[in-house]
Each structure stands twice: as structure tokens, then as C-alpha cells.
Amino acid sequence: MDIDYQSCLNEIYEETKGLLGKGKVADYIPALAEVDPNQYGICVHTLEGQTYYVGDAKTPFSIQSISKVFVLSMVFAALGDSIWSRMGREPSGSSFNSLVLLETENGKPRNPFINAGALVTTDCLLSISKNPLKDILVYVRNLANNKYINYDSVVANSEMETNFRNAALLNFMKSFSNINNDVNEVLNTYCHQCALMMSCEDIAKAFSYLANGGINPFNNKRLLTLSQTKRLNALMQTCGLYDESGEFAFCTGLPGKSGVGGGIVAIIPKLLTICVWSPELNKHGNSLVGMKALELFTTKTGISIF
Ligand code: GLN
């Protein structure tokens, strides 16, 4: 069956734009509070190489927690299953920046997509890379096939100045010997990876390797084994949207990852990737319009991995 993706995106855009104004832009990172809340874009990128857009799909935005997938991919490829001795693979059921479970679980985060787990992941990268910020940039630019992708230092510094919670998570985990590098260096790298600026188009393209069995379709380079690709998609499906992961799986049935910049990316293995961006968030820190748009996409197209 041939699906008219462009008409589908146009319809979704029209049906959901009335939701703009109902969420709230993240303001705990001061620089993100400045973002124009009315921006909204969607991009679909197929493994056959076609790209479809609607709205502000080419405007770069702060990818925030979407970066957790890239860094996890880098360290999973380099260190293999040894990373699982330092973090789990279970949904946490708590908010992305929660400290609650860490105490009873001896400083071992539930999964790599809550902040605690992502900080451990970044710590792993610091242990294997001489220049982590450069390595992340090269990795992401190759994935998105865009050499202009960069960090927004204003956003990174703004988060550094107000980052008491992530500093607490790091120090707490260090007390359990689950952080090996200097806390400030981990924090600085983490805030920069979150401050990567990418558009819906960049992100949809950059996630193609996860729909493509671990191979970057832009240069045919294998980044993850088939088994690692399966595991990363499974983690996105169960933990990618924090304490709204169950609802996202219920509504879209897809692996996905969100960030407080308002982006959500979802993967349809062997077929396509889709990224939606609208900066206003719901109470779980996920894009309010993005959640609805992705639900409509799988409903209208009838595509399902189940
Ligand atoms: N940089 C953000 C933080 O650590 C990322 C959170 C997110 O996107 N959910 O709070």
C-alpha cells in the first residue's frame, strides 16, 4: 500500500495546531524559557531516502534528552554489555530528573534515559574519549548528514548555572562509586550534548540508523550490531518518554525519545523515522502537541510494528 505521507502530515498539522497554547515551555533552564512557543514542525524521513515536511521542520531547536540516545549508542558500541553493570533497563515510573529510586537502588539508575542514567552514560563516554564534545559532534553530524550541526553555548551555560539537581544526582551516584570522572566535567559534557541544536529534519535523519538495523544509511557505516539496535529500540519503547512511556507506547506503539526542548522522535523499524517539534510541554515534560501528532500519524497511516 502506498501511503501519501505529505497529505497525512498536512492533515495532522491542521488537526493539532489548535492545541498550541495548551502546554508550557520548559522554564527551569532559563534560556529555554525564551523560545517562541508557537513553533511547530514535523518531518518524516523514509529509509528509501524521501523526506516530507510540514511547518517549522527545518528550524533548529535544543534537542535536550534526545541526545541521550546518541551518547548511549556511542558507549554501547564501544563498551558492549559491560555498561549494564552500571545502569538498569527498567522503566522508572518517576519523572526524568527524580532522585527517589537512587537511594534504595544503591546509586544504580533504573535506565539510561532518565537523567541519572544519562549522566552515567556520559561518564562512560568521558572514560573512553579524549575529546567527548568533539566526538559527539562528529557522530551526530555523520548521522544527520549535516556538518553544520553545533552546540548552543548559551543554552549549555544557562543549564550549567541552574543545574543543581543533575549535580545532586551525580554527587549521589559518585558516593556509590558509580561515577568515575570529575563531576563538573561530566555535567559540562552532559549540558552541551543536551544543547545540541538540530531541526526535525536533522533528527529524523539522524535516527535512521535505528530503523536501519544499526547502519547509517548516509555512509553505510555500521554503528551498532543488529542485536544492539534491537535493544536500543526496546529501551526507547519502554523508557523513552520517562513516566509517560506507557502512554506513548499505548497511543503510538513505537519506540520514541523526547526532550524538554519539545522534540519527540519515533522509529518505525525498516521503514521510516518521524520527528515532531512543538516547545510547549505537558506535565511529564513531553511535547503536548508532539504526543498527539505522533498518535495521529500511526492511526491515520495504519502503520504498526505489532
Ligand atoms: N538537560 C535537561 C535536564 O537535564 C534534559 C531533560 C529532558 O530533556 N528531559 O534537565
mmCIF file of C-alpha atoms and ligand atoms in Angstrom:
data_model
loop_
_atom_site.group_PDB
_atom_site.id
_atom_site.type_symbol
_atom_site.label_atom_id
_atom_site.label_comp_id
_atom_site.label_asym_id
_atom_site.label_seq_id
_atom_site.Cartn_x
_atom_site.Cartn_y
_atom_site.Cartn_z
ATOM 1 C CA MET A 1 0.000 0.000 0.000
ATOM 2 C CA ASP A 2 1.373 3.421 -0.969
ATOM 3 C CA ILE A 3 0.914 5.994 1.780
ATOM 4 C CA ASP A 4 0.651 9.692 0.914
ATOM 5 C CA TYR A 5 2.865 10.931 3.755
ATOM 6 C CA GLN A 6 2.659 14.579 2.697
ATOM 7 C CA SER A 7 -1.161 14.703 2.829
ATOM 8 C CA CYS A 8 -1.021 12.840 6.118
ATOM 9 C CA LEU A 9 1.370 15.415 7.653
ATOM 10 C CA ASN A 10 -0.757 18.303 6.339
ATOM 11 C CA GLU A 11 -3.876 16.787 7.902
ATOM 12 C CA ILE A 12 -2.163 16.164 11.241
ATOM 13 C CA TYR A 13 -0.836 19.715 11.302
ATOM 14 C CA GLU A 14 -4.298 21.188 10.685
ATOM 15 C CA GLU A 15 -5.965 18.906 13.233
ATOM 16 C CA THR A 16 -3.461 19.568 16.036
ATOM 17 C CA LYS A 17 -2.443 23.214 15.668
ATOM 18 C CA GLY A 18 -5.451 24.190 17.823
ATOM 19 C CA LEU A 19 -3.606 22.578 20.756
ATOM 20 C CA LEU A 20 -0.902 25.268 20.643
ATOM 21 C CA GLY A 21 -1.189 27.398 23.777
ATOM 22 C CA LYS A 22 -2.322 24.478 25.985
ATOM 23 C CA GLY A 23 1.142 23.412 27.212
ATOM 24 C CA LYS A 24 4.016 25.207 28.893
ATOM 25 C CA VAL A 25 7.546 25.827 27.606
ATOM 26 C CA ALA A 26 10.295 24.415 29.888
ATOM 27 C CA ASP A 27 11.480 27.277 32.058
ATOM 28 C CA TYR A 28 13.723 25.562 34.617
ATOM 29 C CA ILE A 29 16.526 26.099 32.085
ATOM 30 C CA PRO A 30 16.285 29.915 31.728
ATOM 31 C CA ALA A 31 17.432 30.005 28.086
ATOM 32 C CA LEU A 32 14.671 27.578 27.059
ATOM 33 C CA ALA A 33 12.014 29.871 28.566
ATOM 34 C CA GLU A 34 12.875 32.370 25.797
ATOM 35 C CA VAL A 35 11.840 30.036 22.956
ATOM 36 C CA ASP A 36 8.810 31.128 20.866
ATOM 37 C CA PRO A 37 6.096 28.655 21.981
ATOM 38 C CA ASN A 38 4.125 28.820 18.717
ATOM 39 C CA GLN A 39 6.655 26.996 16.581
ATOM 40 C CA TYR A 40 5.568 23.604 15.309
ATOM 41 C CA GLY A 41 7.065 21.280 12.714
ATOM 42 C CA ILE A 42 7.067 17.641 11.632
ATOM 43 C CA CYS A 43 9.458 15.729 9.394
ATOM 44 C CA VAL A 44 9.192 12.171 8.072
ATOM 45 C CA HIS A 45 12.289 10.560 6.559
ATOM 46 C CA THR A 46 11.959 7.190 4.856
ATOM 47 C CA LEU A 47 14.746 4.641 4.507
ATOM 48 C CA GLU A 48 14.223 4.927 0.758
ATOM 49 C CA GLY A 49 15.523 8.488 1.117
ATOM 50 C CA GLN A 50 12.374 10.597 0.781
ATOM 51 C CA THR A 51 11.783 13.453 3.204
ATOM 52 C CA TYR A 52 8.398 15.077 3.922
ATOM 53 C CA TYR A 53 7.882 18.268 5.946
ATOM 54 C CA VAL A 54 5.226 20.443 7.454
ATOM 55 C CA GLY A 55 5.577 23.678 9.475
ATOM 56 C CA ASP A 56 8.871 24.606 11.146
ATOM 57 C CA ALA A 57 10.563 21.302 10.331
ATOM 58 C CA LYS A 58 13.840 22.935 9.299
ATOM 59 C CA THR A 59 14.245 25.211 12.335
ATOM 60 C CA PRO A 60 16.983 24.034 14.737
ATOM 61 C CA PHE A 61 15.925 23.653 18.370
ATOM 62 C CA SER A 62 17.509 22.406 21.585
ATOM 63 C CA ILE A 63 17.373 18.602 21.429
ATOM 64 C CA GLN A 64 17.870 18.112 25.202
ATOM 65 C CA SER A 65 17.188 14.492 26.233
ATOM 66 C CA ILE A 66 17.035 13.239 22.652
ATOM 67 C CA SER A 67 20.857 13.434 22.903
ATOM 68 C CA LYS A 68 20.754 10.603 25.452
ATOM 69 C CA VAL A 69 20.209 8.132 22.607
ATOM 70 C CA PHE A 70 23.274 9.289 20.671
ATOM 71 C CA VAL A 71 25.617 9.083 23.651
ATOM 72 C CA LEU A 72 24.193 5.718 24.726
ATOM 73 C CA SER A 73 24.778 4.449 21.216
ATOM 74 C CA MET A 74 28.403 5.592 21.308
ATOM 75 C CA VAL A 75 29.189 3.916 24.618
ATOM 76 C CA PHE A 76 27.147 0.765 23.914
ATOM 77 C CA ALA A 77 29.114 0.253 20.701
ATOM 78 C CA ALA A 78 32.443 0.827 22.479
ATOM 79 C CA LEU A 79 31.857 -0.956 25.792
ATOM 80 C CA GLY A 80 29.176 -3.547 24.963
ATOM 81 C CA ASP A 81 27.113 -5.190 27.682
ATOM 82 C CA SER A 82 29.510 -4.079 30.433
ATOM 83 C CA ILE A 83 27.525 -0.800 30.666
ATOM 84 C CA TRP A 84 24.588 -2.691 32.193
ATOM 85 C CA SER A 85 26.519 -3.287 35.405
ATOM 86 C CA ARG A 86 26.134 0.476 35.997
ATOM 87 C CA MET A 87 22.505 1.093 34.972
ATOM 88 C CA GLY A 88 19.357 -0.935 34.527
ATOM 89 C CA ARG A 89 16.836 -1.408 31.745
ATOM 90 C CA GLU A 90 13.540 -0.943 33.567
ATOM 91 C CA PRO A 91 11.137 1.978 33.282
ATOM 92 C CA SER A 92 11.371 4.144 36.391
ATOM 93 C CA GLY A 93 7.796 5.391 36.577
ATOM 94 C CA SER A 94 9.158 8.631 38.021
ATOM 95 C CA SER A 95 9.968 11.994 36.468
ATOM 96 C CA PHE A 96 13.105 12.325 34.342
ATOM 97 C CA ASN A 97 15.093 14.185 36.985
ATOM 98 C CA SER A 98 13.935 12.244 40.051
ATOM 99 C CA LEU A 99 16.362 11.260 42.818
ATOM 100 C CA VAL A 100 13.919 8.978 44.605
ATOM 101 C CA LEU A 101 14.898 5.483 43.437
ATOM 102 C CA LEU A 102 18.650 6.038 43.574
ATOM 103 C CA GLU A 103 18.921 5.731 47.335
ATOM 104 C CA THR A 104 17.187 2.362 47.650
ATOM 105 C CA GLU A 105 18.858 1.064 44.483
ATOM 106 C CA ASN A 106 22.414 1.881 45.601
ATOM 107 C CA GLY A 107 23.185 4.604 43.092
ATOM 108 C CA LYS A 108 22.360 2.446 40.047
ATOM 109 C CA PRO A 109 19.890 4.301 37.777
ATOM 110 C CA ARG A 110 16.867 2.371 36.502
ATOM 111 C CA ASN A 111 17.629 3.076 32.824
ATOM 112 C CA PRO A 112 19.837 5.209 30.533
ATOM 113 C CA PHE A 113 17.064 7.659 29.555
ATOM 114 C CA ILE A 114 16.291 9.204 32.923
ATOM 115 C CA ASN A 115 18.808 11.903 33.865
ATOM 116 C CA ALA A 116 20.678 9.702 36.358
ATOM 117 C CA GLY A 117 21.234 7.023 33.711
ATOM 118 C CA ALA A 118 22.210 9.544 31.056
ATOM 119 C CA LEU A 119 24.777 11.045 33.431
ATOM 120 C CA VAL A 120 26.300 7.579 33.931
ATOM 121 C CA THR A 121 26.328 7.158 30.144
ATOM 122 C CA THR A 122 28.131 10.468 29.708
ATOM 123 C CA ASP A 123 30.578 9.423 32.435
ATOM 124 C CA CYS A 124 31.273 6.248 30.382
ATOM 125 C CA LEU A 125 31.998 8.417 27.340
ATOM 126 C CA LEU A 126 34.440 10.588 29.285
ATOM 127 C CA SER A 127 36.358 7.440 30.243
ATOM 128 C CA ILE A 128 36.878 6.374 26.628
ATOM 129 C CA SER A 129 37.182 9.687 24.769
ATOM 130 C CA LYS A 130 39.916 12.319 24.909
ATOM 131 C CA ASN A 131 37.601 14.937 23.451
ATOM 132 C CA PRO A 132 33.990 13.902 24.139
ATOM 133 C CA LEU A 133 32.383 17.118 22.859
ATOM 134 C CA LYS A 134 34.169 16.813 19.543
ATOM 135 C CA ASP A 135 33.379 13.091 19.267
ATOM 136 C CA ILE A 136 29.669 13.670 19.942
ATOM 137 C CA LEU A 137 29.562 16.394 17.292
ATOM 138 C CA VAL A 138 31.274 14.235 14.664
ATOM 139 C CA TYR A 139 28.966 11.321 15.486
ATOM 140 C CA VAL A 140 25.772 13.372 15.224
ATOM 141 C CA ARG A 141 26.868 15.284 12.110
ATOM 142 C CA ASN A 142 27.580 11.997 10.329
ATOM 143 C CA LEU A 143 24.240 10.564 11.416
ATOM 144 C CA ALA A 144 22.227 13.575 10.247
ATOM 145 C CA ASN A 145 24.431 14.122 7.205
ATOM 146 C CA ASN A 146 24.724 17.788 8.200
ATOM 147 C CA LYS A 147 28.117 19.287 9.004
ATOM 148 C CA TYR A 148 26.575 22.499 10.368
ATOM 149 C CA ILE A 149 25.055 20.947 13.499
ATOM 150 C CA ASN A 150 26.520 22.566 16.625
ATOM 151 C CA TYR A 151 26.101 23.226 20.332
ATOM 152 C CA ASP A 152 24.227 26.295 21.559
ATOM 153 C CA SER A 153 26.603 27.541 24.225
ATOM 154 C CA VAL A 154 24.001 29.957 25.618
ATOM 155 C CA VAL A 155 21.658 27.044 26.406
ATOM 156 C CA ALA A 156 24.519 24.888 27.737
ATOM 157 C CA ASN A 157 25.783 27.659 30.040
ATOM 158 C CA SER A 158 22.270 28.544 31.148
ATOM 159 C CA GLU A 159 21.726 24.920 32.224
ATOM 160 C CA MET A 160 25.167 24.779 33.893
ATOM 161 C CA GLU A 161 24.251 27.790 36.033
ATOM 162 C CA THR A 162 20.994 26.243 37.259
ATOM 163 C CA ASN A 163 21.920 22.589 37.279
ATOM 164 C CA PHE A 164 21.650 21.798 40.983
ATOM 165 C CA ARG A 165 19.529 18.692 40.504
ATOM 166 C CA ASN A 166 21.831 16.999 37.997
ATOM 167 C CA ALA A 167 24.788 17.954 40.207
ATOM 168 C CA ALA A 168 22.984 16.285 43.113
ATOM 169 C CA LEU A 169 22.344 13.134 41.054
ATOM 170 C CA LEU A 170 25.997 12.973 40.035
ATOM 171 C CA ASN A 171 27.370 13.517 43.524
ATOM 172 C CA PHE A 172 24.955 10.987 44.956
ATOM 173 C CA MET A 173 25.948 8.355 42.396
ATOM 174 C CA LYS A 174 29.616 9.157 42.971
ATOM 175 C CA SER A 175 29.126 8.309 46.636
ATOM 176 C CA PHE A 176 28.187 4.807 45.412
ATOM 177 C CA SER A 177 31.274 4.770 43.131
ATOM 178 C CA ASN A 178 29.070 4.813 40.031
ATOM 179 C CA ILE A 179 30.700 7.963 38.577
ATOM 180 C CA ASN A 180 34.381 7.687 37.674
ATOM 181 C CA ASN A 181 35.187 11.142 36.308
ATOM 182 C CA ASP A 182 35.131 14.641 37.727
ATOM 183 C CA VAL A 183 31.513 15.650 38.453
ATOM 184 C CA ASN A 184 31.861 19.062 36.804
ATOM 185 C CA GLU A 185 33.365 17.610 33.661
ATOM 186 C CA VAL A 186 30.503 15.113 33.343
ATOM 187 C CA LEU A 187 27.996 17.907 33.934
ATOM 188 C CA ASN A 188 29.616 20.165 31.358
ATOM 189 C CA THR A 189 29.583 17.439 28.682
ATOM 190 C CA TYR A 190 26.001 16.488 29.552
ATOM 191 C CA CYS A 191 24.761 20.093 29.343
ATOM 192 C CA HIS A 192 26.462 20.521 25.981
ATOM 193 C CA GLN A 193 25.062 17.301 24.491
ATOM 194 C CA CYS A 194 21.577 18.466 25.610
ATOM 195 C CA ALA A 195 22.256 21.858 23.989
ATOM 196 C CA LEU A 196 22.840 20.411 20.519
ATOM 197 C CA MET A 197 20.738 22.364 18.027
ATOM 198 C CA MET A 198 19.006 20.211 15.426
ATOM 199 C CA SER A 199 15.873 20.532 13.318
ATOM 200 C CA CYS A 200 13.114 17.928 12.922
ATOM 201 C CA GLU A 201 14.741 17.069 9.598
ATOM 202 C CA ASP A 202 18.184 16.597 11.234
ATOM 203 C CA ILE A 203 16.750 14.412 13.989
ATOM 204 C CA ALA A 204 14.569 12.274 11.706
ATOM 205 C CA LYS A 205 17.614 11.643 9.508
ATOM 206 C CA ALA A 206 19.947 11.082 12.460
ATOM 207 C CA PHE A 207 17.705 8.334 13.878
ATOM 208 C CA SER A 208 17.527 6.460 10.556
ATOM 209 C CA TYR A 209 20.283 4.059 11.651
ATOM 210 C CA LEU A 210 17.945 2.761 14.366
ATOM 211 C CA ALA A 211 15.300 1.967 11.739
ATOM 212 C CA ASN A 212 18.018 0.504 9.520
ATOM 213 C CA GLY A 213 19.427 -2.306 11.678
ATOM 214 C CA GLY A 214 22.268 -0.139 13.072
ATOM 215 C CA ILE A 215 23.697 1.056 9.748
ATOM 216 C CA ASN A 216 23.911 4.780 8.971
ATOM 217 C CA PRO A 217 22.226 4.961 5.536
ATOM 218 C CA PHE A 218 24.151 8.131 4.615
ATOM 219 C CA ASN A 219 27.593 6.489 4.652
ATOM 220 C CA ASN A 220 26.727 2.784 5.022
ATOM 221 C CA LYS A 221 28.738 2.573 8.225
ATOM 222 C CA ARG A 222 27.600 0.064 10.854
ATOM 223 C CA LEU A 223 27.327 1.780 14.257
ATOM 224 C CA LEU A 224 25.555 -0.917 16.268
ATOM 225 C CA THR A 225 25.113 -4.662 15.811
ATOM 226 C CA LEU A 226 21.626 -5.908 14.940
ATOM 227 C CA SER A 227 21.195 -7.102 18.491
ATOM 228 C CA GLN A 228 22.319 -3.751 19.983
ATOM 229 C CA THR A 229 19.946 -1.923 17.625
ATOM 230 C CA LYS A 230 17.079 -4.113 18.793
ATOM 231 C CA ARG A 231 17.986 -3.401 22.422
ATOM 232 C CA LEU A 232 18.201 0.351 21.922
ATOM 233 C CA ASN A 233 14.813 0.435 20.210
ATOM 234 C CA ALA A 234 13.352 -1.681 23.023
ATOM 235 C CA LEU A 235 14.727 0.748 25.602
ATOM 236 C CA MET A 236 13.237 3.685 23.723
ATOM 237 C CA GLN A 237 9.897 1.907 23.637
ATOM 238 C CA THR A 238 9.854 1.145 27.365
ATOM 239 C CA CYS A 239 11.709 4.151 28.817
ATOM 240 C CA GLY A 240 11.999 6.861 26.126
ATOM 241 C CA LEU A 241 9.303 9.185 27.458
ATOM 242 C CA TYR A 242 10.004 8.900 31.211
ATOM 243 C CA ASP A 243 6.858 8.429 33.271
ATOM 244 C CA GLU A 244 4.759 8.784 30.132
ATOM 245 C CA SER A 245 6.452 5.903 28.299
ATOM 246 C CA GLY A 246 3.472 3.598 28.800
ATOM 247 C CA GLU A 247 1.026 6.183 27.480
ATOM 248 C CA PHE A 248 3.242 6.889 24.462
ATOM 249 C CA ALA A 249 3.527 3.165 23.685
ATOM 250 C CA PHE A 250 -0.235 2.815 24.081
ATOM 251 C CA CYS A 251 -1.010 5.751 21.785
ATOM 252 C CA THR A 252 1.649 5.251 19.081
ATOM 253 C CA GLY A 253 3.015 1.730 19.537
ATOM 254 C CA LEU A 254 6.509 2.901 18.569
ATOM 255 C CA PRO A 255 9.972 3.332 20.077
ATOM 256 C CA GLY A 256 10.445 7.044 20.746
ATOM 257 C CA LYS A 257 12.521 9.631 22.593
ATOM 258 C CA SER A 258 11.550 13.056 23.827
ATOM 259 C CA GLY A 259 13.364 16.111 25.167
ATOM 260 C CA VAL A 260 12.286 19.185 27.144
ATOM 261 C CA GLY A 261 13.106 21.334 24.114
ATOM 262 C CA GLY A 262 9.794 19.960 22.754
ATOM 263 C CA GLY A 263 11.095 17.414 20.260
ATOM 264 C CA ILE A 264 9.883 13.801 20.039
ATOM 265 C CA VAL A 265 11.357 11.319 17.591
ATOM 266 C CA ALA A 266 9.808 7.935 16.782
ATOM 267 C CA ILE A 267 11.041 4.986 14.774
ATOM 268 C CA ILE A 268 9.237 2.568 12.520
ATOM 269 C CA PRO A 269 11.829 -0.168 12.015
ATOM 270 C CA LYS A 270 12.755 -0.931 8.402
ATOM 271 C CA LEU A 271 10.540 1.906 7.149
ATOM 272 C CA LEU A 272 10.955 5.446 8.444
ATOM 273 C CA THR A 273 11.647 7.896 11.234
ATOM 274 C CA ILE A 274 9.476 10.843 12.236
ATOM 275 C CA CYS A 275 10.325 13.864 14.386
ATOM 276 C CA VAL A 276 7.821 16.377 15.759
ATOM 277 C CA TRP A 277 8.708 19.624 17.492
ATOM 278 C CA SER A 278 6.489 21.962 19.470
ATOM 279 C CA PRO A 279 8.116 23.537 22.551
ATOM 280 C CA GLU A 280 5.077 23.540 24.837
ATOM 281 C CA LEU A 281 5.225 20.592 27.221
ATOM 282 C CA ASN A 282 2.684 18.593 29.206
ATOM 283 C CA LYS A 283 3.171 17.835 32.894
ATOM 284 C CA HIS A 284 5.535 14.924 32.164
ATOM 285 C CA GLY A 285 7.952 17.174 30.232
ATOM 286 C CA ASN A 286 6.921 15.839 26.813
ATOM 287 C CA SER A 287 5.678 17.952 23.905
ATOM 288 C CA LEU A 288 1.905 18.230 24.250
ATOM 289 C CA VAL A 289 1.265 18.701 20.523
ATOM 290 C CA GLY A 290 4.005 16.200 19.630
ATOM 291 C CA MET A 291 2.309 13.397 21.573
ATOM 292 C CA LYS A 292 -0.976 13.971 19.743
ATOM 293 C CA ALA A 293 0.693 14.345 16.328
ATOM 294 C CA LEU A 294 2.516 11.015 16.657
ATOM 295 C CA GLU A 295 -0.624 9.249 17.830
ATOM 296 C CA LEU A 296 -2.458 10.588 14.777
ATOM 297 C CA PHE A 297 0.402 9.550 12.471
ATOM 298 C CA THR A 298 0.184 5.867 13.355
ATOM 299 C CA THR A 299 -3.628 5.972 13.468
ATOM 300 C CA LYS A 300 -4.001 7.642 10.064
ATOM 301 C CA THR A 301 -1.328 5.623 8.271
ATOM 302 C CA GLY A 302 -2.293 2.366 9.968
ATOM 303 C CA ILE A 303 1.410 1.527 10.280
ATOM 304 C CA SER A 304 2.216 -0.613 13.286
ATOM 305 C CA ILE A 305 5.106 -2.735 14.480
ATOM 306 C CA PHE A 306 2.664 -5.052 16.234
HETATM 307 N N1 GLN B 1 19.018 18.936 30.070
HETATM 308 C C1 GLN B 1 17.770 18.529 30.612
HETATM 309 C C2 GLN B 1 17.903 18.173 32.079
HETATM 310 O O1 GLN B 1 18.821 17.528 32.461
HETATM 311 C C3 GLN B 1 17.241 17.382 29.799
HETATM 312 C C4 GLN B 1 15.931 16.858 30.340
HETATM 313 C C5 GLN B 1 14.973 16.392 29.302
HETATM 314 O O2 GLN B 1 15.022 16.736 28.110
HETATM 315 N N2 GLN B 1 14.001 15.654 29.750
HETATM 316 O O3 GLN B 1 17.093 18.525 32.880
#
